[in-house]
Structures are given as C-alpha cells and as structure tokens.
GROMACS .gro file of N, CA and C in nm:
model
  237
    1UNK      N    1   7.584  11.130  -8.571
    1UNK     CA    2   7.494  11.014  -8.567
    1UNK      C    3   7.373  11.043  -8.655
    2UNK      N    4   7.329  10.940  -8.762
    2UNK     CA    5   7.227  10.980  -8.843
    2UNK      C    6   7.116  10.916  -8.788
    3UNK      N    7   6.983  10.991  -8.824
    3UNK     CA    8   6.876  10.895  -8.776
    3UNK      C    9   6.868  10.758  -8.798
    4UNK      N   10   6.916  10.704  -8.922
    4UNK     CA   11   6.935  10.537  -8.919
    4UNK      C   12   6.962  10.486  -8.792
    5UNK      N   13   7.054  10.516  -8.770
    5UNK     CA   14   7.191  10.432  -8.692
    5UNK      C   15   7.063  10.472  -8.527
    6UNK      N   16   6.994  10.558  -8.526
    6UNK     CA   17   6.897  10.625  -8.385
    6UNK      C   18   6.829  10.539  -8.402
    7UNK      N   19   6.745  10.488  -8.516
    7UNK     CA   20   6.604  10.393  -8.515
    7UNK      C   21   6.680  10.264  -8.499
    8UNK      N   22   6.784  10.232  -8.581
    8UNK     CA   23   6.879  10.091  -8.604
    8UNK      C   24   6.853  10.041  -8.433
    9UNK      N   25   6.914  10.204  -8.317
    9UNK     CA   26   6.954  10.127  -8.158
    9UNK      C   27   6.858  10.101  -8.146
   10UNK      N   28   6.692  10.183  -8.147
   10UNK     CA   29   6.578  10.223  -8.100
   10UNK      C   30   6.552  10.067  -8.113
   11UNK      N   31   6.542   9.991  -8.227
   11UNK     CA   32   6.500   9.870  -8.301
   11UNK      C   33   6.551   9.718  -8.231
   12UNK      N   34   6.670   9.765  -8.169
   12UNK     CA   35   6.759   9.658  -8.106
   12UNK      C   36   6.695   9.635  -7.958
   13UNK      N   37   6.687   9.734  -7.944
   13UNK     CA   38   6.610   9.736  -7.827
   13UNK      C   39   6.525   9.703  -7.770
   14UNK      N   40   6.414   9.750  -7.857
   14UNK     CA   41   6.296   9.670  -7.872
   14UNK      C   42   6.282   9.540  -7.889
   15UNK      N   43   6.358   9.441  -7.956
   15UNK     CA   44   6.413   9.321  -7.967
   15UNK      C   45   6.384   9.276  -7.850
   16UNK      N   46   6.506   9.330  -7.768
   16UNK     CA   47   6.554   9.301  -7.646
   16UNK      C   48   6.439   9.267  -7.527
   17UNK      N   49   6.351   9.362  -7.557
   17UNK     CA   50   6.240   9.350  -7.447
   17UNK      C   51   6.115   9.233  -7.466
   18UNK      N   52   6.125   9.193  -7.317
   18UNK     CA   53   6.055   9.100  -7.395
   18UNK      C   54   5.855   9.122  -7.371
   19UNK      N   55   5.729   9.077  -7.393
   19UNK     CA   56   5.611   9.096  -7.456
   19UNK      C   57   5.530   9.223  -7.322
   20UNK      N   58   5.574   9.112  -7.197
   20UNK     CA   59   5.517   9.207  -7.076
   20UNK      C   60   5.620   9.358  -7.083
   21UNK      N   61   5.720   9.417  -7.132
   21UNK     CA   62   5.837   9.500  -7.118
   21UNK      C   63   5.691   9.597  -7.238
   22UNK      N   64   5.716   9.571  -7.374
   22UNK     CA   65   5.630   9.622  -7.478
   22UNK      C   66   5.507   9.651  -7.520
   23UNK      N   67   5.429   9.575  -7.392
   23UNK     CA   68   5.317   9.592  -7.373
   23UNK      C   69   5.282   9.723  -7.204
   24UNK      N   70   5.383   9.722  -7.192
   24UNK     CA   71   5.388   9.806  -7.083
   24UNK      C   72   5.429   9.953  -7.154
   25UNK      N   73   5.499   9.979  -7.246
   25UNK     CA   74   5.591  10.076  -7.340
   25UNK      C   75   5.426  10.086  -7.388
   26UNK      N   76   5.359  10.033  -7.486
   26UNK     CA   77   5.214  10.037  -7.512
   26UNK      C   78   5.136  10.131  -7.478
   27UNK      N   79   5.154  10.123  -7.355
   27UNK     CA   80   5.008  10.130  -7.269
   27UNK      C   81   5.058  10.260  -7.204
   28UNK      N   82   5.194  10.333  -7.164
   28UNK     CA   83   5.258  10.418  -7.186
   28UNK      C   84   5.221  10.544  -7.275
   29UNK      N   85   5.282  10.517  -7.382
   29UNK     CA   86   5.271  10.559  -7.502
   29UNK      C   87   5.066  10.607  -7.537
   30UNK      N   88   4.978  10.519  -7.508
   30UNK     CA   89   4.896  10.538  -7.530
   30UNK      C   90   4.825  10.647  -7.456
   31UNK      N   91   4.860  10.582  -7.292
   31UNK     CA   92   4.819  10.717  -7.214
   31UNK      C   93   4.851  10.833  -7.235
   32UNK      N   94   4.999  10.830  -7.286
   32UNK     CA   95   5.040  10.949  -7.282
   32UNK      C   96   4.989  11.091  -7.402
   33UNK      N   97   4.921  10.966  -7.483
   33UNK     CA   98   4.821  11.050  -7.646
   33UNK      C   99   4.717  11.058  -7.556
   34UNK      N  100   4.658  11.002  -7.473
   34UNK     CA  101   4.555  11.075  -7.463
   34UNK      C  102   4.528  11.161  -7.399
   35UNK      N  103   4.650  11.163  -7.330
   35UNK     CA  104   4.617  11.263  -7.183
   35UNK      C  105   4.696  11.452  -7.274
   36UNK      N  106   4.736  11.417  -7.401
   36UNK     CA  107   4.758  11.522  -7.453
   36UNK      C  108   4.685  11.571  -7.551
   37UNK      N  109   4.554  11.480  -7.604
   37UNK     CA  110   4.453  11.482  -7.654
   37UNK      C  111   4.379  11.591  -7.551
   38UNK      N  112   4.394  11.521  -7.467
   38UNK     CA  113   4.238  11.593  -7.357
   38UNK      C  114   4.324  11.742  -7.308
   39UNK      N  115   4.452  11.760  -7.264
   39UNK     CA  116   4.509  11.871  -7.298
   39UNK      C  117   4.474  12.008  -7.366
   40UNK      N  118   4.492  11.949  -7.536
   40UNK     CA  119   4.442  12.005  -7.631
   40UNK      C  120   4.323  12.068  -7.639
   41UNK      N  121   4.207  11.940  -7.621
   41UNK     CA  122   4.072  11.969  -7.583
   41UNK      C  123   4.079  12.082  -7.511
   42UNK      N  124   4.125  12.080  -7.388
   42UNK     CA  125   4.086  12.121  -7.248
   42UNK      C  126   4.099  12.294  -7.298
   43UNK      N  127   4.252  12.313  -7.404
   43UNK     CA  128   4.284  12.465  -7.402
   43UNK      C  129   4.209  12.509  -7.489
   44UNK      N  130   4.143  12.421  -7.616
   44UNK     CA  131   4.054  12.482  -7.713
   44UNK      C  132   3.952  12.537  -7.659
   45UNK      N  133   3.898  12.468  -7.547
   45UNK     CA  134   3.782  12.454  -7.503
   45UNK      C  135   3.751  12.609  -7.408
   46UNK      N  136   3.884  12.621  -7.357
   46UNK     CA  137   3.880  12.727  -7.296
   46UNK      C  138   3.917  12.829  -7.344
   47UNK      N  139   4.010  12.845  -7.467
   47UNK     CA  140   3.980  12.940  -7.560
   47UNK      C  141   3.825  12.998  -7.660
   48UNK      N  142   3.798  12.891  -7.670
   48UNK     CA  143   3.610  12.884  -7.685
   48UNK      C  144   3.563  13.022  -7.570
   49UNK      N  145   3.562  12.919  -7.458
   49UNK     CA  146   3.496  13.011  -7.387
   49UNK      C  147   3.496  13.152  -7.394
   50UNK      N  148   3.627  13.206  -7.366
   50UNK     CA  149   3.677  13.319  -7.394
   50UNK      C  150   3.605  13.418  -7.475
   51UNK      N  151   3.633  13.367  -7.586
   51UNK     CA  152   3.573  13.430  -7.717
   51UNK      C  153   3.414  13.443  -7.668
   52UNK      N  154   3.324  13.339  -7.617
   52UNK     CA  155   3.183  13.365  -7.623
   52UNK      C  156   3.171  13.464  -7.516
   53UNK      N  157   3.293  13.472  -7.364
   53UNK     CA  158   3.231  13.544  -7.297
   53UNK      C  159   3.272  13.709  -7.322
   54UNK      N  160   3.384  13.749  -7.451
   54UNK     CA  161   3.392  13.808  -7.464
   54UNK      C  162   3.268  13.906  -7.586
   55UNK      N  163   3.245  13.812  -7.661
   55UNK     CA  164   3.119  13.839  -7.748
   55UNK      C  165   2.966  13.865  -7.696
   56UNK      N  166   2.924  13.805  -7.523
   56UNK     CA  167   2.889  13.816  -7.468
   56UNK      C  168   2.892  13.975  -7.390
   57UNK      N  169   2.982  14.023  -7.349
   57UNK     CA  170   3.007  14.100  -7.307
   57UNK      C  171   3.005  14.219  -7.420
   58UNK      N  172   3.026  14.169  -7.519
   58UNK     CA  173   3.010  14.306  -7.662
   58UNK      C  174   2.848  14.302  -7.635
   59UNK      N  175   2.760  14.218  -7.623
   59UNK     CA  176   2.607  14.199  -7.656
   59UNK      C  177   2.604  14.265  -7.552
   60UNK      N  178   2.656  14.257  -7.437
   60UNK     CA  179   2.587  14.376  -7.318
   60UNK      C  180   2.596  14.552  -7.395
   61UNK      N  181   2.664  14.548  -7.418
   61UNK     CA  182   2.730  14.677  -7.428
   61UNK      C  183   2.624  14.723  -7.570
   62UNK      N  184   2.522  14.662  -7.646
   62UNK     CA  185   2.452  14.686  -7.777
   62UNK      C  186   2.346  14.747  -7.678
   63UNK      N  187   2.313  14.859  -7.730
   63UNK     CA  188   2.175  14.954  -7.642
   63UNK      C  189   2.075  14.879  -7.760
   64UNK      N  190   2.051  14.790  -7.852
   64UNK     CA  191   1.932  14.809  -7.930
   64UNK      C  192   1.883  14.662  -7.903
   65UNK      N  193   1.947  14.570  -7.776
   65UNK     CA  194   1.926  14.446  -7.743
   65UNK      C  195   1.773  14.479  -7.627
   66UNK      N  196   1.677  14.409  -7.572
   66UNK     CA  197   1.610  14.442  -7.516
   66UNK      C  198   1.666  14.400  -7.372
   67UNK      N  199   1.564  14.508  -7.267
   67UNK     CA  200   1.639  14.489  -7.132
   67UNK      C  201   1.597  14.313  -7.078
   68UNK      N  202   1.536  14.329  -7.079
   68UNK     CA  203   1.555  14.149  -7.046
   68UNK      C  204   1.630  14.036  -7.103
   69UNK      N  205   1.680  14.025  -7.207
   69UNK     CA  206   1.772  13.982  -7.287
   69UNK      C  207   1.913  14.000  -7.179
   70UNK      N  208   1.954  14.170  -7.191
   70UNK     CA  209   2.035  14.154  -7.121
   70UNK      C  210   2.063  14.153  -6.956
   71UNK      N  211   1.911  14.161  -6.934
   71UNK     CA  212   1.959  14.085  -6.777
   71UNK      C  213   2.007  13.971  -6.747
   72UNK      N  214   1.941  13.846  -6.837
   72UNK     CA  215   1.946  13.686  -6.884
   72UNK      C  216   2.102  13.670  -6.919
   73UNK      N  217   2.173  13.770  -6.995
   73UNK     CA  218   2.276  13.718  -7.032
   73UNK      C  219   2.354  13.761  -6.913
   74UNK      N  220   2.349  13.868  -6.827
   74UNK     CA  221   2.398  13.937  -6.737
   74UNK      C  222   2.402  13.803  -6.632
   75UNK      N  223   2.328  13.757  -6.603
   75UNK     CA  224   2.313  13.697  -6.481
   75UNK      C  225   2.414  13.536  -6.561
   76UNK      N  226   2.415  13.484  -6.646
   76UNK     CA  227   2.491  13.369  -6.735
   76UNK      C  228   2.644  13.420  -6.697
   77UNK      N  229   2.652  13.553  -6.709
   77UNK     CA  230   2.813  13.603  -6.694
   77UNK      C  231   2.815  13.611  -6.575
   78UNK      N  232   2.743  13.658  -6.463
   78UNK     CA  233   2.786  13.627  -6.306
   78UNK      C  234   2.810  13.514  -6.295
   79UNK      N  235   2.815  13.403  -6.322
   79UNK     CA  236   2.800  13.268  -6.284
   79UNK      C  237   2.942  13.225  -6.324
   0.00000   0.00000   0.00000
C-alpha cells in the first residue's frame, strides 16, 4: 500500500464526516499539540533546572566565593 492510496482513504473519509464530526477531529488534534507543546516545555524546563542546580552546587564547592554568598545559595538549594 503506497502513501497515495493512505491519504486517497484518509481523504474519503473526511468527506464522509460531516462539519460537527471535523470540528470535533479539530479540536482533538489541537489539544493534542498543545498538551505536547507543554510536555516539551515541561522536560526542557526541568532539564534547565538541573543544569542550574548542578552549577549551583559547583559554586558551593569554589572556596574563593564569599561565606555569605554561599549560605544564600545554600539555603535556595534546601528549598
């Protein structure tokens, strides 16, 4: 089966349905981008984190940072 003949059924189909059927497929389809949008977001976001609290944690570990500095950041990483 070639993709033609896949979009050709896909196409017939769609035909078939009628405005409330395609507008429902719509609205579907739409949720379904966004909720893999925010997904995306969600793992970048927490890969982000990662990285700062790991860079964070390198800044503890610098003896030439001052001690209050790293109490401030100390207490940001308990949290």
């Amino acid at each position: 089966m070639s993709k033609n003949s896949g979009i050709e059924a896909l196409i017939k189909k769609l035909g078939n349905l009628d405005v409330a059927e395609l507008q429902e497929i719509q609205k579907a389809a739409k949720t379904t981008a966004i909720t893999k949008q925010k997904k995306e977001k969600d793992a970048q976001a927490m890969s982000l984190g990662k990285l700062v609290r790991k860079y964070q944690k390198e800044l503890l570990e610098n003896d030439k940072l001052p001690a209050d500095f790293k109490s401030g950041l100390q207490e940001i990483l308990d949290q």
